[in-house]
Structure formats: structure tokens, C-alpha cells
XYZ file of C-alpha atoms in Angstrom:
369
model
C 62.712 -55.366 -3.287
C 63.379 -58.044 -0.665
C 65.486 -60.664 -2.429
C 65.173 -64.273 -1.393
C 68.906 -64.270 -0.633
C 71.583 -61.671 -1.384
C 75.011 -63.280 -1.115
C 76.756 -59.925 -1.332
C 74.897 -58.736 1.768
C 75.909 -61.940 3.556
C 79.526 -61.329 2.553
C 79.407 -57.729 3.726
C 78.535 -58.825 7.263
C 82.159 -59.966 7.707
C 83.824 -58.377 4.670
C 86.840 -56.742 6.321
C 87.864 -59.831 8.288
C 87.400 -62.067 5.268
C 89.599 -59.852 3.085
C 92.298 -59.846 5.775
C 92.285 -63.639 6.026
C 92.321 -64.094 2.246
C 95.373 -61.835 2.029
C 97.019 -64.014 4.677
C 96.552 -66.989 2.375
C 97.684 -65.294 -0.824
C 100.755 -63.920 0.907
C 101.667 -67.250 2.452
C 102.464 -69.021 -0.823
C 100.736 -72.195 0.464
C 97.287 -72.792 -1.030
C 96.285 -76.439 -0.440
C 96.313 -78.486 2.790
C 98.096 -75.816 4.768
C 97.711 -74.087 8.120
C 94.365 -72.459 7.370
C 92.692 -75.772 6.505
C 94.167 -77.401 9.605
C 93.046 -74.482 11.767
C 89.490 -74.605 10.458
C 89.319 -78.379 10.935
C 90.441 -77.925 14.543
C 88.032 -75.041 15.167
C 85.081 -76.868 13.618
C 85.831 -80.000 15.638
C 85.784 -77.926 18.798
C 82.572 -76.212 17.722
C 80.774 -79.487 16.992
C 82.304 -81.281 19.971
C 83.884 -84.047 17.865
C 87.362 -85.515 17.696
C 87.868 -85.176 13.940
C 86.969 -82.858 11.076
C 88.197 -83.603 7.554
C 87.772 -80.784 5.044
C 86.579 -81.746 1.559
C 85.922 -80.017 -1.728
C 82.135 -79.912 -1.248
C 79.253 -81.408 0.689
C 78.439 -84.173 -1.780
C 82.015 -85.411 -1.606
C 81.837 -85.350 2.184
C 78.893 -87.757 2.225
C 80.261 -89.859 -0.629
C 83.612 -90.267 1.117
C 81.935 -91.474 4.305
C 80.329 -94.387 2.472
C 83.472 -95.012 0.443
C 85.563 -95.156 3.615
C 83.191 -97.612 5.245
C 83.608 -99.832 2.196
C 87.389 -99.594 2.345
C 87.193 -100.514 6.041
C 85.104 -103.613 5.255
C 82.027 -102.307 7.082
C 79.967 -101.996 3.884
C 80.130 -103.658 0.486
C 78.508 -103.332 -2.934
C 74.751 -103.879 -2.766
C 74.331 -103.046 0.900
C 71.328 -100.895 1.738
C 71.082 -97.434 3.269
C 67.799 -96.072 4.610
C 67.284 -92.460 3.504
C 64.364 -89.995 3.487
C 62.423 -89.865 0.237
C 62.033 -86.077 0.297
C 65.678 -85.049 0.589
C 67.807 -83.128 -1.883
C 69.180 -85.528 -4.475
C 72.786 -85.194 -3.201
C 71.934 -87.380 -0.205
C 70.957 -90.198 -2.541
C 73.761 -89.610 -5.034
C 76.295 -90.225 -2.258
C 74.803 -93.690 -1.776
C 74.471 -94.804 -5.385
C 77.935 -93.452 -6.252
C 79.268 -96.155 -3.925
C 77.224 -98.981 -5.490
C 75.010 -99.055 -2.407
C 71.230 -99.254 -2.548
C 69.069 -96.396 -1.207
C 65.862 -97.461 0.502
C 63.504 -94.492 0.495
C 61.419 -93.749 3.577
C 58.651 -91.178 3.779
C 59.003 -88.147 6.089
C 56.984 -87.201 9.134
C 53.932 -85.279 7.999
C 54.535 -82.206 10.149
C 58.320 -82.004 10.437
C 59.580 -83.112 6.978
C 62.368 -85.305 8.396
C 62.542 -89.105 8.134
C 59.680 -90.837 9.962
C 61.203 -92.895 12.760
C 58.126 -95.135 12.831
C 58.663 -96.302 9.243
C 62.281 -97.380 9.632
C 62.221 -100.727 11.389
C 60.124 -102.613 8.841
C 62.592 -101.639 6.097
C 65.561 -103.302 7.809
C 66.967 -106.583 6.494
C 70.363 -108.319 6.643
C 71.725 -106.055 3.874
C 70.850 -102.847 5.740
C 73.997 -101.150 7.000
C 73.125 -97.520 7.731
C 70.475 -94.865 8.271
C 71.184 -91.550 6.574
C 69.286 -88.861 8.465
C 68.925 -85.453 6.833
C 68.493 -82.361 9.003
C 66.249 -80.847 6.354
C 65.765 -77.065 6.248
C 67.785 -76.753 9.473
C 65.736 -78.968 11.826
C 67.387 -81.780 13.786
C 66.324 -85.163 12.391
C 67.943 -87.310 15.084
C 65.671 -89.078 17.567
C 66.270 -91.433 20.459
C 64.173 -94.057 18.691
C 66.415 -93.899 15.615
C 69.438 -94.302 17.883
C 67.912 -97.338 19.593
C 66.976 -98.962 16.271
C 70.470 -98.404 14.908
C 72.040 -99.825 18.041
C 69.771 -102.897 18.001
C 70.631 -103.742 14.381
C 74.259 -102.551 14.434
C 73.587 -99.843 11.873
C 75.609 -96.708 11.280
C 73.856 -93.364 11.700
C 75.160 -90.903 9.143
C 74.051 -87.278 9.287
C 73.506 -85.130 6.237
C 74.156 -81.828 7.988
C 74.294 -79.615 4.913
C 71.399 -77.419 6.044
C 71.729 -77.301 9.822
C 75.116 -75.908 10.891
C 74.945 -75.049 14.564
C 71.682 -76.835 15.335
C 71.740 -78.881 18.492
C 69.662 -81.188 20.654
C 69.981 -81.114 24.438
C 73.253 -79.226 24.143
C 74.811 -81.603 21.624
C 75.574 -80.247 18.167
C 74.627 -81.939 14.924
C 77.725 -83.500 13.426
C 78.154 -85.235 16.772
C 74.842 -87.100 16.979
C 75.644 -90.018 14.686
C 78.698 -92.020 13.646
C 79.709 -89.531 10.953
C 78.345 -86.402 9.361
C 78.724 -84.674 6.003
C 78.605 -80.869 5.863
C 78.261 -78.580 2.876
C 79.626 -75.037 3.045
C 78.007 -73.959 -0.209
C 77.701 -70.139 -0.147
C 73.975 -70.148 0.700
C 74.365 -72.273 3.836
C 74.196 -70.995 7.413
C 77.974 -71.416 7.396
C 78.869 -70.708 3.793
C 82.168 -70.336 1.965
C 82.815 -68.154 -1.084
C 82.679 -71.213 -3.321
C 82.365 -74.964 -2.919
C 83.581 -76.517 0.331
C 82.602 -79.315 2.681
C 83.695 -81.427 5.630
C 83.216 -84.713 7.445
C 82.963 -84.837 11.233
C 83.359 -88.032 13.245
C 84.647 -89.444 16.524
C 85.927 -92.527 14.682
C 89.685 -92.129 14.217
C 89.926 -94.990 11.695
C 87.158 -93.495 9.584
C 88.763 -90.066 9.744
C 92.178 -91.394 8.730
C 90.692 -93.309 5.810
C 88.804 -90.247 4.547
C 91.924 -88.078 4.871
C 93.671 -90.400 2.468
C 90.720 -90.873 0.118
C 90.241 -87.111 -0.334
C 93.922 -86.796 -1.332
C 94.290 -89.355 -4.148
C 94.204 -92.179 -1.584
C 97.465 -91.030 -0.058
C 98.671 -90.424 3.489
C 102.248 -89.984 2.280
C 103.042 -88.071 -0.908
C 103.344 -90.387 -3.926
C 102.345 -93.429 -1.838
C 98.744 -94.360 -2.638
C 96.957 -96.800 -0.356
C 93.538 -96.378 -2.030
C 92.127 -95.414 -5.410
C 91.244 -92.028 -4.028
C 89.934 -88.768 -5.417
C 90.925 -85.110 -5.255
C 88.522 -83.396 -2.845
C 90.422 -81.085 -0.529
C 89.247 -77.996 1.336
C 91.460 -75.275 -0.115
C 93.184 -72.658 2.003
C 91.160 -69.649 0.882
C 87.812 -71.291 1.630
C 89.131 -72.555 4.968
C 90.236 -69.031 5.889
C 86.822 -67.622 4.968
C 85.052 -70.313 6.991
C 87.222 -69.645 10.041
C 86.030 -66.046 10.026
C 82.378 -66.894 9.500
C 82.377 -69.683 12.107
C 82.885 -67.048 14.819
C 79.565 -65.460 13.891
C 77.533 -68.596 13.142
C 75.681 -68.674 16.467
C 74.784 -64.987 16.227
C 73.533 -65.415 12.663
C 71.534 -68.497 13.650
C 69.915 -66.579 16.489
C 68.794 -63.947 14.003
C 67.387 -66.628 11.690
C 65.453 -68.117 14.606
C 64.223 -64.665 15.635
C 62.924 -64.007 12.124
C 61.307 -67.458 11.939
C 59.589 -66.920 15.268
C 58.247 -63.587 14.027
C 56.881 -65.275 10.916
C 55.262 -68.047 12.943
C 53.683 -65.604 15.365
C 52.478 -63.062 12.811
C 51.653 -64.811 9.539
C 47.925 -65.321 9.804
C 46.584 -66.633 6.543
C 44.448 -69.769 6.512
C 45.838 -70.721 3.090
C 49.371 -70.992 4.487
C 50.732 -73.922 6.478
C 53.613 -72.802 8.663
C 56.541 -75.042 9.669
C 56.396 -76.888 12.967
C 59.241 -77.591 15.373
C 59.571 -81.111 16.751
C 61.570 -80.415 19.901
C 61.042 -77.911 22.702
C 64.669 -76.891 22.320
C 65.450 -73.390 21.014
C 68.387 -74.529 18.851
C 66.850 -77.696 17.409
C 65.856 -75.737 14.294
C 68.236 -73.100 12.880
C 66.053 -72.272 9.873
C 68.472 -72.543 6.995
C 65.173 -72.234 5.169
C 61.781 -71.016 6.308
C 59.442 -73.253 4.354
C 55.708 -72.762 4.141
C 53.185 -74.929 2.299
C 50.323 -73.784 0.115
C 48.069 -75.530 -2.389
C 47.899 -72.520 -4.715
C 51.674 -72.164 -4.906
C 51.936 -70.593 -8.328
C 49.316 -68.004 -7.449
C 51.296 -67.058 -4.338
C 54.530 -66.911 -6.344
C 52.966 -64.555 -8.870
C 51.610 -62.417 -6.046
C 54.962 -62.241 -4.219
C 56.704 -61.221 -7.424
C 54.161 -58.442 -7.960
C 55.049 -57.182 -4.467
C 58.843 -57.519 -4.997
C 59.267 -60.339 -2.459
C 61.755 -63.101 -3.284
C 60.967 -66.803 -3.044
C 62.425 -70.217 -3.903
C 61.222 -73.819 -4.096
C 63.218 -76.401 -2.134
C 62.634 -78.706 -4.026
C 60.227 -78.900 -6.989
C 60.883 -82.544 -7.976
C 61.391 -85.412 -5.492
C 64.347 -87.738 -6.118
C 62.179 -90.679 -7.173
C 60.679 -88.583 -9.982
C 64.024 -87.396 -11.370
C 65.271 -88.741 -14.700
C 68.556 -89.594 -12.960
C 66.590 -92.305 -11.134
C 64.119 -93.170 -13.871
C 63.950 -96.731 -12.541
C 61.989 -95.271 -9.599
C 59.665 -93.020 -11.603
C 56.654 -95.340 -11.263
C 57.013 -95.567 -7.472
C 54.747 -93.531 -5.219
C 55.705 -91.644 -2.086
C 52.587 -89.538 -1.553
C 53.767 -87.517 1.441
C 56.976 -86.545 -0.323
C 55.112 -85.735 -3.518
C 52.647 -83.507 -1.673
C 55.512 -81.682 0.021
C 57.387 -81.081 -3.227
C 54.194 -79.803 -4.840
C 53.319 -77.344 -2.075
C 56.513 -76.107 -0.367
C 57.733 -72.547 -0.832
C 60.682 -70.868 0.896
C 60.430 -67.209 1.869
C 63.363 -64.934 2.797
C 65.194 -65.691 6.041
C 68.738 -64.335 6.276
C 70.617 -62.704 9.172
C 70.975 -59.352 7.381
C 67.206 -58.839 6.975
C 65.848 -55.800 8.792
C 62.744 -55.711 10.974
C 61.083 -53.642 8.257
C 61.892 -56.341 5.682
C 60.259 -59.111 7.647
C 57.275 -56.960 8.583
C 56.738 -56.211 4.890
C 56.888 -59.934 4.055
C 54.354 -60.774 6.776
C 51.939 -58.069 5.675
C 52.169 -59.104 2.030
C 51.533 -62.781 2.808
C 48.638 -61.983 5.127
C 46.975 -59.989 2.344
C 47.178 -62.878 -0.132
C 43.636 -64.121 -0.848
C 43.703 -66.067 -4.114
């Protein structure tokens, strides 16, 4: 059996170091906002090439706090609009509506799944305040055209970096391409904790300071509350785990890319559409997910299960068809809908052996439904 993802095998890659760091935390007697969280924030800032990292409880909170901070700073207000891809995971959109901002959905590029830069400009009006780009599946979504549009209209570029830790463009890491970025360290991510965890990266000191307070009940100083904040702090144990795993992120990403390249070079089935890479840059796609497309998806799923090959769908229902946003259910985003109806993720994890990936390729090539 080749599981889609085995979290225990991921853990075992760095098990001894993780256990040692966790013991450091438990023996310290300090479990929240201590040295381990500060150390990870410093290390992650250095890794991403940014001035500030603020650890949060999870990735959704990271994005939500960015918008909330911009409101507290007077840069955004209720009813302002944020341009966002229509085919993202729902968390991207939840972070906008949670702040009483209005998401404006934009279809993705046909081949690369990320927001279509050519469909942005005609959606801008005086209420538009930001573009939320999502590095979906691990591929960089940032483009020079998006930067130029944002600069022309004085818009913020916010990165949803939940799926692309370590990806870069021309030597510059995601998390340092826009004005601010939200990261998730959910256990399945390229850089994953052993529970929920997240972070914001930014070069804006005012934004960073505001988020530091907002994540901690709105307080910079204990029992003095400047804002109506929340409790969303990166705890010491998760920070310690992430500090260990950060050291190996580039190596693990290289293995993901190696596996993806093998798939792209060796899967030869006319029924399967393989992912395409936008940039001729080896680290512009770190393959958090290797996503194929197929019209007869259920038939392929049944076949993979019969051959003991794991799979997953990211994601079966687009945001505008979710009951959570039932006011959008009659809207049509045909490219997004086609993607959600045809995408299928196959195993791609750094612990997979050459025999595992060869088996997957052979099985997929033999599919003929």
C-alpha cells in the first residue's frame, strides 16, 4: 500500500531531534510566548528574508489577523474589497469575510491554477484595497504584472502561503513577495507542525507590531489591551518542532520536486492532464501537492484503490458552491468548477521511495477506463 500521506513517516524523518526539542520545552516550565517561539520567528524571518515573523495559532488566523490589522491601522474598513482567486481553499475567503470585507472572486489561469493576472484590472474600483494571491499546490502565484497593477492602484498584495513553504522566484522566497503573507503549519504542509500552527511574515514593522498585539488579546503589555484582540499564539512545543523541521525543509522540497519531475516525465496516459509550471525556475513550484486532472475521476479513484494507491481531492467543492456562501451559489465560475470536478492529488512526500513512485507511475499508465 502506498498511502496518500503518512504523517507518522513524516515525523520519523526527524523523530529524535523533535523529541529532544520537545523535552527542552517541557523541562523549561515556559509553554507560551517563550524562547522557542521567539527563536522560530527569528529563524523563519531569516529563511524567508523578511524583517518580521509573528507566530499564530493556525494559518487561517494568520490571514485573518493581517486584514484585521490593516483595519486597525486605518488602511482598510468595513465593506472594502479584496480580489481573491475563485478556486482557492475556503480559508482564504473566510479570512476576508471574517473582517467584514468583500471578496471579489477571480478565475484562475487555465494551465497553472493560480489567479489570472489578466482578469484583475477590470475588477478594480475605489473600494478595492488588496489582492490576495494564493500559491496553490505549491506554485508561486506572484507575477510582475500583479505587482505593477497593485502599485498603480495602491493595493496591498497579501500572500496566502499555506501550501508553498520554501518556494521562490528569482531567488526571493514567498512570504517576501508581497506586503504580508499568511502561513499555515498544519501537519500535512511542506513545513508542518504536530498540530495547528501558523505565522505572518512582513517587512512592515507597524503591521507586525499590530498583529503581535492582536494575537495576544490586543495587548503589548500584560493586562493593558489596546485592541479587542484574540488568542492566537504559536505555542512553545509547536515552535520547537518547527525549528527542527525548518532545517530540513529545502532538502524535503528537493525530494518533492524530484518526485514531481519523475511523474511528469514518465506518466504517459492520454486521459491524464499533468500539472504545468509557469516559471523556468526550479524552486517556483515545491509541489505541496501533485495534482493531475481527469474527466473520469471516479473511475480512476476506484482503480487506484484496487491497486492500493492513495489519493485525495483538493478540493471537491469550490467556495462559491459551498453552503457557507449560499448567496453565491447561483454564480458561475466555469474554469474553477471544471478544476474542482477533475482534479486529483496523487502521493508526493519526501519519504517516498523510488520503488513507490515507479509503482504509482506504472499503475496510472495502465489505467484505460
